[in-house]
PDB file of C-alpha atoms in Angstrom:
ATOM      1  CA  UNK R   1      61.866 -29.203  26.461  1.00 46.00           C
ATOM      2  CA  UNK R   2      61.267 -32.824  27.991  1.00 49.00           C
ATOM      3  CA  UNK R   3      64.917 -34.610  27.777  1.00 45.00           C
ATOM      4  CA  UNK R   4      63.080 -37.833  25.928  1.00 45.00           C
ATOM      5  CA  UNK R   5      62.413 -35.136  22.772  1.00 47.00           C
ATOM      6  CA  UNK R   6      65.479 -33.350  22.710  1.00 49.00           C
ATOM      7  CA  UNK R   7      67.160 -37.109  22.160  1.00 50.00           C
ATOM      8  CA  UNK R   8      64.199 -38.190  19.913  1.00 49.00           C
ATOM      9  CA  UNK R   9      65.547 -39.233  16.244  1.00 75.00           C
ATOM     10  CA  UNK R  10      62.305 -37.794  14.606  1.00 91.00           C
ATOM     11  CA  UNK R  11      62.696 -34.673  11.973  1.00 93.00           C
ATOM     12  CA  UNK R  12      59.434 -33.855  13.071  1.00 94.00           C
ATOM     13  CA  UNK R  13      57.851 -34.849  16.320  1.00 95.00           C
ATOM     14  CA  UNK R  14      53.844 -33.756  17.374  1.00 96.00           C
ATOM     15  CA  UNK R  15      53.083 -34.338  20.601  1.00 97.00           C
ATOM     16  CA  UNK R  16      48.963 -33.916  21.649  1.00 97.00           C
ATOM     17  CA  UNK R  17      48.054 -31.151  19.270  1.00 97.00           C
ATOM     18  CA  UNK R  18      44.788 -29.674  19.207  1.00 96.00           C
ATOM     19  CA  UNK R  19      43.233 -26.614  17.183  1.00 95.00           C
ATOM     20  CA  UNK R  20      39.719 -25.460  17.305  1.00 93.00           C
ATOM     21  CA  UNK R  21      38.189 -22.522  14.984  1.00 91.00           C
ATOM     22  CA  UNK R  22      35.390 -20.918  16.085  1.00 90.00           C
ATOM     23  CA  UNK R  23      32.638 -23.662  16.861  1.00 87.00           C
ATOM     24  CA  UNK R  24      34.881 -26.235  15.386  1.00 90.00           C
ATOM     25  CA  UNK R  25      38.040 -28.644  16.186  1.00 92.00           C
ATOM     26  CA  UNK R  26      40.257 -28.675  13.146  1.00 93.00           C
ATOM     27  CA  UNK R  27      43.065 -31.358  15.532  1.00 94.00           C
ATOM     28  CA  UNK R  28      42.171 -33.136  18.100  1.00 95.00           C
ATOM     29  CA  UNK R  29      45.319 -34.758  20.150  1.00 96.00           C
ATOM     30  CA  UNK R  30      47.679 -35.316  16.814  1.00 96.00           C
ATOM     31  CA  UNK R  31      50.452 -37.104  17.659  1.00 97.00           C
ATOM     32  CA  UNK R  32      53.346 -38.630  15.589  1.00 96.00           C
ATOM     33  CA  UNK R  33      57.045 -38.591  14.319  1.00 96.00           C
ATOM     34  CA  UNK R  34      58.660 -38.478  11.014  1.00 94.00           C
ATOM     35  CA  UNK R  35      62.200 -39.255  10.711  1.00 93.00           C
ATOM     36  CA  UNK R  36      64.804 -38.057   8.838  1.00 91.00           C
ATOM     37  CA  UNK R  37      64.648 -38.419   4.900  1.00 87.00           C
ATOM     38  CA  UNK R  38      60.946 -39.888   4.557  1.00 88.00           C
ATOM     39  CA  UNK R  39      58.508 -39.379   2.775  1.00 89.00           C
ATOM     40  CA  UNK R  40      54.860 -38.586   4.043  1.00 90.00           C
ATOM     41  CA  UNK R  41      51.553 -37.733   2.538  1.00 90.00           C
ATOM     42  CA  UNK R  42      48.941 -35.977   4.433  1.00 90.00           C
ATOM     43  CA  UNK R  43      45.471 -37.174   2.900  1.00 92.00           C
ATOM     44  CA  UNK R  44      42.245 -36.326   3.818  1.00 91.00           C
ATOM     45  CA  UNK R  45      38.778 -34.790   3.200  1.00 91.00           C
ATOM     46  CA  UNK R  46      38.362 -30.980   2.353  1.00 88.00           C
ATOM     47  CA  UNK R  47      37.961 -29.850   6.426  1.00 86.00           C
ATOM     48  CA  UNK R  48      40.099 -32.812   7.912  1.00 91.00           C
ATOM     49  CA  UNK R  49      42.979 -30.687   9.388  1.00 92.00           C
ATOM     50  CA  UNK R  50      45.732 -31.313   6.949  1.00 92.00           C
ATOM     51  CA  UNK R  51      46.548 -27.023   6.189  1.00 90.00           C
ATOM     52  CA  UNK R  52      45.557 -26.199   9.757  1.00 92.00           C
ATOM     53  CA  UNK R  53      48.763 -28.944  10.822  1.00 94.00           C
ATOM     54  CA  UNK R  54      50.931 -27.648   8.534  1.00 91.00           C
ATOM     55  CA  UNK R  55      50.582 -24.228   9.174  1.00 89.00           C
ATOM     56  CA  UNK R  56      50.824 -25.055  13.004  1.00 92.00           C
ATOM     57  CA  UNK R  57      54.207 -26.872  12.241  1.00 92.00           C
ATOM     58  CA  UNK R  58      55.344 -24.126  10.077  1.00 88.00           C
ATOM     59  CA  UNK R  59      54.561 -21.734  13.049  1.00 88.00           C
ATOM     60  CA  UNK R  60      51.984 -19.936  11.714  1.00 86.00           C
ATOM     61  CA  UNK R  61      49.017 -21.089  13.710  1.00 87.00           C
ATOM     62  CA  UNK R  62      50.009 -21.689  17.281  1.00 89.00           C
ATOM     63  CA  UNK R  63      47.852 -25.008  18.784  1.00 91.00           C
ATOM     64  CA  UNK R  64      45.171 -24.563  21.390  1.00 93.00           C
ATOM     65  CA  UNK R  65      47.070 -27.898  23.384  1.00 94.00           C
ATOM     66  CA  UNK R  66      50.447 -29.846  22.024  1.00 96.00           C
ATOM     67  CA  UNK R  67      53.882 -29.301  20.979  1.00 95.00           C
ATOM     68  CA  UNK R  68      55.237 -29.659  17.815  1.00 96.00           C
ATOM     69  CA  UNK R  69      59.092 -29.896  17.138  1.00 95.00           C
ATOM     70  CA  UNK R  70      61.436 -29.743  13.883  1.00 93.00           C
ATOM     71  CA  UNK R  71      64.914 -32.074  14.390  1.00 93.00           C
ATOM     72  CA  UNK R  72      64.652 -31.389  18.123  1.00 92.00           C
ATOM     73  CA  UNK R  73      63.396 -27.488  18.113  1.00 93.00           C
ATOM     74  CA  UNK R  74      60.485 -26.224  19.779  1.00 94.00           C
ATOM     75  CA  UNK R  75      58.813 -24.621  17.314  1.00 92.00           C
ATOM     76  CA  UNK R  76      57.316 -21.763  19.111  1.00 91.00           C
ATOM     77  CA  UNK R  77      60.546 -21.282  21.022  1.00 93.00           C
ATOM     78  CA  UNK R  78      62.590 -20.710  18.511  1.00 90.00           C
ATOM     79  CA  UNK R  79      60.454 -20.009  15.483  1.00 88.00           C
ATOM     80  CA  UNK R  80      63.264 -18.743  13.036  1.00 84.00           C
ATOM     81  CA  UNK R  81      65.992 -22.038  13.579  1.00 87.00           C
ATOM     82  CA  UNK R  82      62.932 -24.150  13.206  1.00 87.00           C
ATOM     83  CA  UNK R  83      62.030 -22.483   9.653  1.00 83.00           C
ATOM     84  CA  UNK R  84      65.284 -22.874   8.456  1.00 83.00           C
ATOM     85  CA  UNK R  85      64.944 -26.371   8.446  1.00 86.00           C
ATOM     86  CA  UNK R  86      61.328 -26.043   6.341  1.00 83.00           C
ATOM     87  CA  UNK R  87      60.111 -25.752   3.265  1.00 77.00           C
ATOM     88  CA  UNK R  88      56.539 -24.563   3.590  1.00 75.00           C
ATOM     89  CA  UNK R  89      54.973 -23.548   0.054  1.00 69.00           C
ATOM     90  CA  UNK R  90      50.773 -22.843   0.555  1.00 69.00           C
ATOM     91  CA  UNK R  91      48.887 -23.240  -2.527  1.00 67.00           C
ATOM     92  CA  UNK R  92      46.909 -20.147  -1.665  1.00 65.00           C
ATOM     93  CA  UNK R  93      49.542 -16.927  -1.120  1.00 60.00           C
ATOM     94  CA  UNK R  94      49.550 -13.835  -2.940  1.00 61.00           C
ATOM     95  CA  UNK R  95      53.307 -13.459  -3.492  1.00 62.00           C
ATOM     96  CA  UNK R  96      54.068 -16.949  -4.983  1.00 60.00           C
ATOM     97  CA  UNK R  97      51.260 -16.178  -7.971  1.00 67.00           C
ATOM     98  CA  UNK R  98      52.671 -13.084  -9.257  1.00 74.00           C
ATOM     99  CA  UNK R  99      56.129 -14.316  -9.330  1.00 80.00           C
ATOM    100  CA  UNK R 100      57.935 -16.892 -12.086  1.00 86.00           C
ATOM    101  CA  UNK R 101      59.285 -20.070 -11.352  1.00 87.00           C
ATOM    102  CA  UNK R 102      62.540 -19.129 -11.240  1.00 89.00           C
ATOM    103  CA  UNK R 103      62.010 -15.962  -8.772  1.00 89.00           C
ATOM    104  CA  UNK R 104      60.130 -18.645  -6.157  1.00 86.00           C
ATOM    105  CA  UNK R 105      62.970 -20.969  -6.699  1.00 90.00           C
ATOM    106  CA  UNK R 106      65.546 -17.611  -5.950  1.00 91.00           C
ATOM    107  CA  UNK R 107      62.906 -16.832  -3.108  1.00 86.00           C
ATOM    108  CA  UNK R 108      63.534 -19.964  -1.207  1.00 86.00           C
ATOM    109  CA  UNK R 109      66.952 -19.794  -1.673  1.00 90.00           C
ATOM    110  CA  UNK R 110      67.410 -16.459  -0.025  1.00 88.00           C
ATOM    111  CA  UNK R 111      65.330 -17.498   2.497  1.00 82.00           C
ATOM    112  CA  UNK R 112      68.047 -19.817   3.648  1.00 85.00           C
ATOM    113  CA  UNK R 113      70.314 -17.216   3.713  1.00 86.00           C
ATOM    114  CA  UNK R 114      72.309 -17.981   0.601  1.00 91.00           C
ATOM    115  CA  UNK R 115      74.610 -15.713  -1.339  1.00 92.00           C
ATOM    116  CA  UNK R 116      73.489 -14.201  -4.376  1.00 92.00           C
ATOM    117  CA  UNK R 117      75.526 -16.792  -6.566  1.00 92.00           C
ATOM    118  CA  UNK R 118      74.865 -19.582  -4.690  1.00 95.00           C
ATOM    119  CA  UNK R 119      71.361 -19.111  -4.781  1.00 94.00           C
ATOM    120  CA  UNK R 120      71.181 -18.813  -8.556  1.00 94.00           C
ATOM    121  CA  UNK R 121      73.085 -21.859  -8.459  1.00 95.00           C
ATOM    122  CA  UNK R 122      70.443 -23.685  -6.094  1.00 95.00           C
ATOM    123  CA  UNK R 123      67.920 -22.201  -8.310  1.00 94.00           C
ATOM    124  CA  UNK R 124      68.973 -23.592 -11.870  1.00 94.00           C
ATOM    125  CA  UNK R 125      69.802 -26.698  -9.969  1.00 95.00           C
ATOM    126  CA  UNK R 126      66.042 -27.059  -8.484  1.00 93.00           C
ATOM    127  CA  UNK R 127      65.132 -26.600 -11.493  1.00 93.00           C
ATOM    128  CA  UNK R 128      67.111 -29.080 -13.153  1.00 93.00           C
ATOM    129  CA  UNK R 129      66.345 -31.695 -10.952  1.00 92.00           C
ATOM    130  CA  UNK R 130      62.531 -31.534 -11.877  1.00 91.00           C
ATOM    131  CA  UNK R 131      63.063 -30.875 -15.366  1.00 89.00           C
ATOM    132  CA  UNK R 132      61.954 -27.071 -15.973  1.00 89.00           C
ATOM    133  CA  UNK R 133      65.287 -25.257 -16.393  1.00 78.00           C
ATOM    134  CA  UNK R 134      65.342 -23.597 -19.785  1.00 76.00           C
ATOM    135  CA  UNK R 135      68.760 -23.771 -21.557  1.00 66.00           C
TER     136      UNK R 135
END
């Protein structure tokens, strides 16, 4: 990894990313940083890229050309660090439709490697915090 990354203060850096389907470029030489604790929207046309980046920079579609990095971490070198640090939820995934809120919330938490009371805590907090926790 280039030294002027590695030291880069972005959460999440893109450097030159490009993605083409079959007879069509989805990115074409994406570049830019997000730093820590902002908030972004990705807005766009149906067709404009924004699912193709964020699958690439939750390391499910690997780019054509570019890099993308999570708080310093190639994200095809070390996939599984950089996902730790993610939250990646597509609107379109067979699990997350058959389960309840609460079992997506439990979901993520295990994900992240928590203990089976902490992530019922982080659950019913989660939920709490966006006002759908039954009492």
């Amino acid at each position: 990894m280039p030294s002027s990354l590695a030291a880069s203060p972005a959460m999440i850096s893109a450097r030159h990313v490009s993605y083409d389907y079959t007879g069509c470029r989805a990115l074409d030489n994406v570049s830019f940083e997000l730093p820590p604790a902002s908030i972004t929207a990705l807005v766009g046309p149906n067709g404009a890229g924004k699912t193709t980046l964020l699958r690439a920079m939750a390391a499910l579609e690997e780019p054509m050309h570019g890099e993308i990095f999570i708080n310093g971490l190639n994200i095809w070198e070390t996939p599984r660090e950089a996902r730790r640090l993610m939250g990646y939820l597509p609107d379109h995934f067979g699990l997350y439709q058959d389960l309840s809120a609460h079992r997506c919330l439990l979901y993520a938490a295990y994900a992240r490697r928590l203990a089976e009371d902490e992530a019922e805590q982080a659950a019913r907090w989660a939920a709490e915090q966006v006002g759908i926790y039954a009492h």
